[in-house]
XYZ file of C-alpha atoms in Angstrom:
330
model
C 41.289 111.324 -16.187
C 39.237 112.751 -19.492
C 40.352 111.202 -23.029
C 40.565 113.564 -25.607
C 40.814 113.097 -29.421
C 42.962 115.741 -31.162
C 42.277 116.968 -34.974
C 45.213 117.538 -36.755
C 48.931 117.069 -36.362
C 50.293 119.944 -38.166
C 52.357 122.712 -36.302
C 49.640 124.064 -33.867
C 48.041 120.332 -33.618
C 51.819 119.156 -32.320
C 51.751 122.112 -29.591
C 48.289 120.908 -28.760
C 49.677 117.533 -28.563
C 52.279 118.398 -26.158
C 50.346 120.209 -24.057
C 47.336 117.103 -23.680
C 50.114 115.031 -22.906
C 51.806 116.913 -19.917
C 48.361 117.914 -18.674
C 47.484 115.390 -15.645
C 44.120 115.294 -15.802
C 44.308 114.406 -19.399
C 44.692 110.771 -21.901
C 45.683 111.511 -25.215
C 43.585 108.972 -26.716
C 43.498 109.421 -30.418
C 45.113 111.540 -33.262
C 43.337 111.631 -36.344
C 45.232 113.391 -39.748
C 45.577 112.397 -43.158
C 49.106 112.460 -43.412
C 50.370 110.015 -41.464
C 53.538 110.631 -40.495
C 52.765 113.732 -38.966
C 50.509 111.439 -37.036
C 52.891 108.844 -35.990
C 55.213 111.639 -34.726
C 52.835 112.548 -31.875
C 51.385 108.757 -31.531
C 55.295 108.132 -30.763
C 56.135 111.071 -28.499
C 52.644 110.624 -26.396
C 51.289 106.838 -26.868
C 48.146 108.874 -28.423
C 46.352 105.897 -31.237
C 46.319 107.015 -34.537
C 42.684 106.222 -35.715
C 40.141 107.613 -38.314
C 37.503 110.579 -37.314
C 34.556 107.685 -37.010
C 36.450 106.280 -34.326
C 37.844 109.258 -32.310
C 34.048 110.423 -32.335
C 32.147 107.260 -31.776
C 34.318 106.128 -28.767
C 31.992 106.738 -25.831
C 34.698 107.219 -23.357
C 36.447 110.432 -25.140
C 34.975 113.538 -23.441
C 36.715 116.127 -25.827
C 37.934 116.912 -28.770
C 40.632 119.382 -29.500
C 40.310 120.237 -33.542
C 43.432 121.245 -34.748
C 42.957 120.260 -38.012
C 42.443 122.509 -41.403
C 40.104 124.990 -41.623
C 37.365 123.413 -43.741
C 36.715 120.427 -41.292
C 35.962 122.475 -37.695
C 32.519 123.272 -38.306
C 31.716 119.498 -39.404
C 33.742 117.983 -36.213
C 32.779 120.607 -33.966
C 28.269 119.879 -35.064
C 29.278 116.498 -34.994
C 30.963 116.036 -31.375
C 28.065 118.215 -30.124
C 25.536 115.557 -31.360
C 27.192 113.252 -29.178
C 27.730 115.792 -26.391
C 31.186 115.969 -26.388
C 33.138 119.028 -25.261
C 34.932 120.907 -28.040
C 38.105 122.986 -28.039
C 38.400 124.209 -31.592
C 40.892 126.706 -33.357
C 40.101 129.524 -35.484
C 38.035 130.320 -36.986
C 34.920 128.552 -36.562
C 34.650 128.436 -40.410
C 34.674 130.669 -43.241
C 31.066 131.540 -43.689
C 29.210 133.230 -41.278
C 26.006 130.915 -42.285
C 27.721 128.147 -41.411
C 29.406 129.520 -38.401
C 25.702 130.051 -37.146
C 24.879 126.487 -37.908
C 27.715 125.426 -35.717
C 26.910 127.750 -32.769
C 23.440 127.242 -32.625
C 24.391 123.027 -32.498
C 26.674 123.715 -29.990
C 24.141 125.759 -27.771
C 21.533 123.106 -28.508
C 23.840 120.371 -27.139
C 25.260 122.662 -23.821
C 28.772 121.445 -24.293
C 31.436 123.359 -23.240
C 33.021 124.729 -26.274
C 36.320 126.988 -26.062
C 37.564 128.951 -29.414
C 41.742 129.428 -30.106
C 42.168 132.753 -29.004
C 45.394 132.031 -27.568
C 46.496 135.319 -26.778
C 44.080 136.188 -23.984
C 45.883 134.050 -21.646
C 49.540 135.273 -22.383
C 51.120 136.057 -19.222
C 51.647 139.844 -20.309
C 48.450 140.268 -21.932
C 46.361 138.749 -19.060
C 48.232 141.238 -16.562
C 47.712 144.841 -18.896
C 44.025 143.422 -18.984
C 43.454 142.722 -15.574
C 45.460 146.192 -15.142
C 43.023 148.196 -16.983
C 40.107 146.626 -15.406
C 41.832 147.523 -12.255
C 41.301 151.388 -13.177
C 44.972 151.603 -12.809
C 44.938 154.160 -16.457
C 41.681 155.227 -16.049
C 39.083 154.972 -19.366
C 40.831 153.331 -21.845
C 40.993 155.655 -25.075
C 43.485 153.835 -27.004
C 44.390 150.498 -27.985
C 47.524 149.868 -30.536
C 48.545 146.539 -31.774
C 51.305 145.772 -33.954
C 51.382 142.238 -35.083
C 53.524 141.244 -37.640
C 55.138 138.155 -38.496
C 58.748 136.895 -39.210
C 58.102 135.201 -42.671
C 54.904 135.015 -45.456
C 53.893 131.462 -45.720
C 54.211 129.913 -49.327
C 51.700 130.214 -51.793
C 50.600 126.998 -51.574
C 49.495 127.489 -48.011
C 47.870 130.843 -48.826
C 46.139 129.627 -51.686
C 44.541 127.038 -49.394
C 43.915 129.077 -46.290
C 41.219 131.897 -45.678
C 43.376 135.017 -46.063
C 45.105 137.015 -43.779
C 42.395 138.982 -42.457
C 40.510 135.370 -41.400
C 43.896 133.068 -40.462
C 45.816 136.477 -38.892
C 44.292 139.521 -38.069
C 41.553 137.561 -36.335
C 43.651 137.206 -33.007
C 44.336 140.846 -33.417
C 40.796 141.992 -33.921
C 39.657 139.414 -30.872
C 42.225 141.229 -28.661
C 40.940 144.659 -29.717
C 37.767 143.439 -28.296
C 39.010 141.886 -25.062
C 41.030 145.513 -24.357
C 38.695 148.297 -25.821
C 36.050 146.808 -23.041
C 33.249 147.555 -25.892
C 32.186 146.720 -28.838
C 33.438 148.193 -32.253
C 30.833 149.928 -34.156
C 32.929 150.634 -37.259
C 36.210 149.603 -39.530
C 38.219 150.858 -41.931
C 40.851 148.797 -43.248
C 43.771 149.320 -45.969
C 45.540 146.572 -47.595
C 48.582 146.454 -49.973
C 50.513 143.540 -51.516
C 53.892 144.961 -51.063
C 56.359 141.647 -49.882
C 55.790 139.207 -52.204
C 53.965 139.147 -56.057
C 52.145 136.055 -55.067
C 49.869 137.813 -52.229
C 48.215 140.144 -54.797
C 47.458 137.433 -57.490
C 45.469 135.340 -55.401
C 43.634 139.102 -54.530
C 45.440 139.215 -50.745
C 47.459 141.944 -48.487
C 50.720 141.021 -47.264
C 50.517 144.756 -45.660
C 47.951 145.875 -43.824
C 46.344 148.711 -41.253
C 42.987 148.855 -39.328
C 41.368 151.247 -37.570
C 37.852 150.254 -35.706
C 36.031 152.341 -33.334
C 33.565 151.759 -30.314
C 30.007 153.827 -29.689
C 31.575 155.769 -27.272
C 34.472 157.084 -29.382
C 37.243 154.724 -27.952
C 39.842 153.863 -30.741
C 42.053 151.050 -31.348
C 44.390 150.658 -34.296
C 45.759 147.620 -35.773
C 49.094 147.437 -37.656
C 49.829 143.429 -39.866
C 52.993 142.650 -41.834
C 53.746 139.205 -42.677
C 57.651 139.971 -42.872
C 59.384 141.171 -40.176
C 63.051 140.559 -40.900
C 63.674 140.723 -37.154
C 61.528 137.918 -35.846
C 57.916 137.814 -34.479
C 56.934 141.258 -33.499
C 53.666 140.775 -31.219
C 53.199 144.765 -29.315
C 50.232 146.078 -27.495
C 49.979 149.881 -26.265
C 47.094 150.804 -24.550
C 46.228 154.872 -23.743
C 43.513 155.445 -21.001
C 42.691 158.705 -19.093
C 45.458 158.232 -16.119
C 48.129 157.024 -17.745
C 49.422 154.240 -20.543
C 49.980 150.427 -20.261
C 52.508 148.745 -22.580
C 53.355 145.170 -23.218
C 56.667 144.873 -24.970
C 58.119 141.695 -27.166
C 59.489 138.674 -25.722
C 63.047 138.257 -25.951
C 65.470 134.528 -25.462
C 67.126 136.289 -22.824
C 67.147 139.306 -21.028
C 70.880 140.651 -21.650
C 71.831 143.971 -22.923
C 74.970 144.920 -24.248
C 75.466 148.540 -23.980
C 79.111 149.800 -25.972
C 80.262 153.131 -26.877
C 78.488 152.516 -30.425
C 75.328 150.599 -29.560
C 73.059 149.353 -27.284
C 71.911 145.826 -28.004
C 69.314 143.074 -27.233
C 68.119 139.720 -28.129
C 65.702 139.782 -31.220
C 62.116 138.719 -30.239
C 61.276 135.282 -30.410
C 61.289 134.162 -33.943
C 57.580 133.119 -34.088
C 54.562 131.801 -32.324
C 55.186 128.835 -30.936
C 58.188 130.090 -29.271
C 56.299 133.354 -28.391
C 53.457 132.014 -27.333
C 54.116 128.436 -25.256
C 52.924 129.699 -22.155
C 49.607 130.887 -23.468
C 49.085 127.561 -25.832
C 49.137 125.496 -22.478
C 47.680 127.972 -19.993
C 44.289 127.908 -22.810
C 44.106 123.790 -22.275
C 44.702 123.972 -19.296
C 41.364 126.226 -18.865
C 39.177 124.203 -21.269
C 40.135 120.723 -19.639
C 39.175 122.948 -16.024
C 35.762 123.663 -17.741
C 35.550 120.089 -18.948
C 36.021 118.748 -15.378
C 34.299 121.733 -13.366
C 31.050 122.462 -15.621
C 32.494 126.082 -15.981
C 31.927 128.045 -19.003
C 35.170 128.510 -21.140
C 36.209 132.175 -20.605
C 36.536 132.912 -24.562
C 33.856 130.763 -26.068
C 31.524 130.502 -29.439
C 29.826 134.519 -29.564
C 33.958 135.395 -29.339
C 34.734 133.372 -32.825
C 31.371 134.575 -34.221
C 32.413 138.645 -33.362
C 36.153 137.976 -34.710
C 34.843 136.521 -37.870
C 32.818 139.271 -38.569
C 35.400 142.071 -38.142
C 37.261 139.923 -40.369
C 34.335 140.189 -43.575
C 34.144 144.121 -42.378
C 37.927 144.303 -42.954
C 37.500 142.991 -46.283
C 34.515 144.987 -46.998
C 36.359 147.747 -46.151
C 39.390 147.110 -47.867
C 37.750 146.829 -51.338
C 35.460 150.072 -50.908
C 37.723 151.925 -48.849
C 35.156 152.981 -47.089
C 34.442 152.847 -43.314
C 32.004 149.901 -42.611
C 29.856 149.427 -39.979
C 29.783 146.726 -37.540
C 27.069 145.021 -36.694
C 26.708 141.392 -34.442
C-alpha cells in the first residue's frame, strides 16, 4: 500500500482524487489546497487528511505525490519531493519557463525518482490502439497526422488571465500527441492564431482560434486544428495517413444509437468535455505511474516529453507573432 499526497482539488485534482482512491494499491493520505472546501469535498468522499504542503512533503511514509495544483507551484513541489526522493506524478506543464523547466528536470534526474508528466491522452483506449496500429505497419509510413481538438466552451477571463495561454494549458496535449504519432521529431512550426469567439481572448494578447502545421526531417506532416467553442460538445479527432492505408479515431459518443428517418440521420453529440471524454485515460495514466512506483519501471511519458511539448508551445507563439515558420530545436 503506497500513500500519496495530492496537489490541488480543483476539477482535474478531484478526477485524480477519485482515481487514488479506487486504486488498490493506493492510501490517499493527504490533500493539500488553499481553498478549503474544495478540499474537504475529497477529504469527505475518500478519508484523504487535509494538511498543509510542509506536512504532505515531510511525512516520511508518503511515496508520491500527484500535483494537481495551479500551474505556478509544480516546478517548486515537483524539486522539492525529489529532494526527499519521492516519486512525482505532475500535470502540465512542468512550468512556464523553459529555464526553470530545466531546473526541475535536471533535480529530478539527480534524485532518480520516477516522475510521470499529464499527458493523458496517450493512454486513451482509441488512441493507444491507432498507435500501437501504426507501429504495427498496418498503414505503412505514416505521412499524415490530423488533429482536431476543440473544446465545448472558452473558460472566463479570469481563468485565462491567470493561466499560461492556450498554446501552453491546450495545444500542449495536441502537440505531445503529434509527437507520440508522427514517430519523429518535428523540425519546424508554423502557427496562426485569431481571437474570433470572444473580445476578451485578444485583450489579454491570446487566440481563441487557432491552426498548426509542424513538420519532421523526413518530410512527414501533421496538422493541428484548436477552437475553444464548439457548440456541439468536446470535439477530440485524430486522422492519421500512412503509405498503405489511413487510421481514424472518431469522437466518443453517451451512447451508440442512431436514428435514421426519411429527413435525417442522427447521433448522440460527443461527450460534452474532458472529464467525461477522457475517464478511462485519467485512471489508466495512475494506474501506470503507481505500477512504476511499485515496480521501479520508468513512466512511459516522462520529464524529456513535458520539456519537448513546452517547447513546441514557445515555437507556436514565436510563430504566431512573426508568421513565420520556426524551427524546432530540443
Amino acid at each position: 500500500m503506497i500513500d500519496v499526497s495530492l496537489f490541488g482539488a480543483g476539477q482535474i485534482g478531484s478526477v485524480h482524487a477519485a482515481n487514488l482512491a479506487r486504486h488498490p494499491g493506493v492510501r490517499l493520505r493527504y490533500i493539500v489546497d488553499p481553498y478549503r472546501p474544495a478540499a474537504e469535498r475529497i477529504a469527505a468522499a475518500t478519508g484523504a487528511e487535509i494538511t498543509d504542503t510542509h506536512t504532505a512533503l515531510g511525512d516520511p511514509g508518503v511515496k508520491a505525490l500527484v500535483i494537481a495544483s495551479a500551474t505556478r507551484t509544480h516546478a517548486d513541489l515537483t524539486i522539492a519531493a525529489a529532494a526527499r526522493g519521492k516519486a512525482v506524478f505532475c500535470e502540465k506543464p512542468i512550468d512556464l519557463d523553459i529555464g526553470r523547466t530545466d531546473e526541475c528536470l535536471a533535480a529530478v534526474e539527480k534524485a532518480g525518482i520516477p516522475f510521470q508528466i499529464g499527458f493523458n491522452r496517450r493512454f486513451d483506449p482509441s488512441f493507444r490502439s491507432l498507435k500501437a496500429r501504426i507501429n504495427a505497419g498496418e498503414i505503412g509510413a505514416v505521412e499524415q497526422v490530423i488533429i482536431t481538438s476543440r473544446d465545448p466552451e472558452p473558460e472566463t477571463e479570469e481563468a485565462l488571465a491567470g493561466g499560461g495561454g492556450v498554446f501552453r494549458e491546450m495545444t500542449i496535449h495536441d502537440f505531445d500527441m503529434a509527437r507520440f504519432l508522427l514517430g519523429e521529431e518535428p523540425v519546424e512550426l508554423f502557427a496562426t492564431g485569431s481571437s474570433l469567439v470572444l473580445p476578451y481572448y485578444a485583450k489579454l494578447g491570446e487566440y481563441d482560434t487557432a491552426m498548426f502545421i509542424l513538420r519532421t526531417a523526413s518530410g512527414r506532416q501533421c496538422h493541428i486544428n484548436n477552437s475553444v467553442r464548439a457548440v456541439y460538445g468536446y470535439d477530440q479527432r485524430i486522422e492519421v495517413h500512412g503509405s498503405g492505408g489511413m487510421l481514424r479515431a472518431g469522437n466518443r459518443t453517451l451512447t451508440s444509437v442512431e436514428f435514421s428517418g426519411p429527413k435525417e440521420i442522427a447521433t448522440d453529440k460527443p461527450l460534452h468535455f474532458f472529464v467525461e471524454r477522457y475517464q478511462e485515460s485519467y485512471a489508466a495514466e495512475l494506474d501506470h505511474f503507481i505500477d512504476c512506483v511499485t515496480s521501479g519501471k520508468k513512466p512511459a511519458v516522462g520529464a524529456s516529453d513535458g520539456r519537448k511539448a513546452m517547447i513546441l508551445c514557445e515555437a507556436a507563439i514565436a510563430s504566431a507573432k512573426s508568421g513565420r515558420f520556426e524551427s524546432v530545436r530540443f
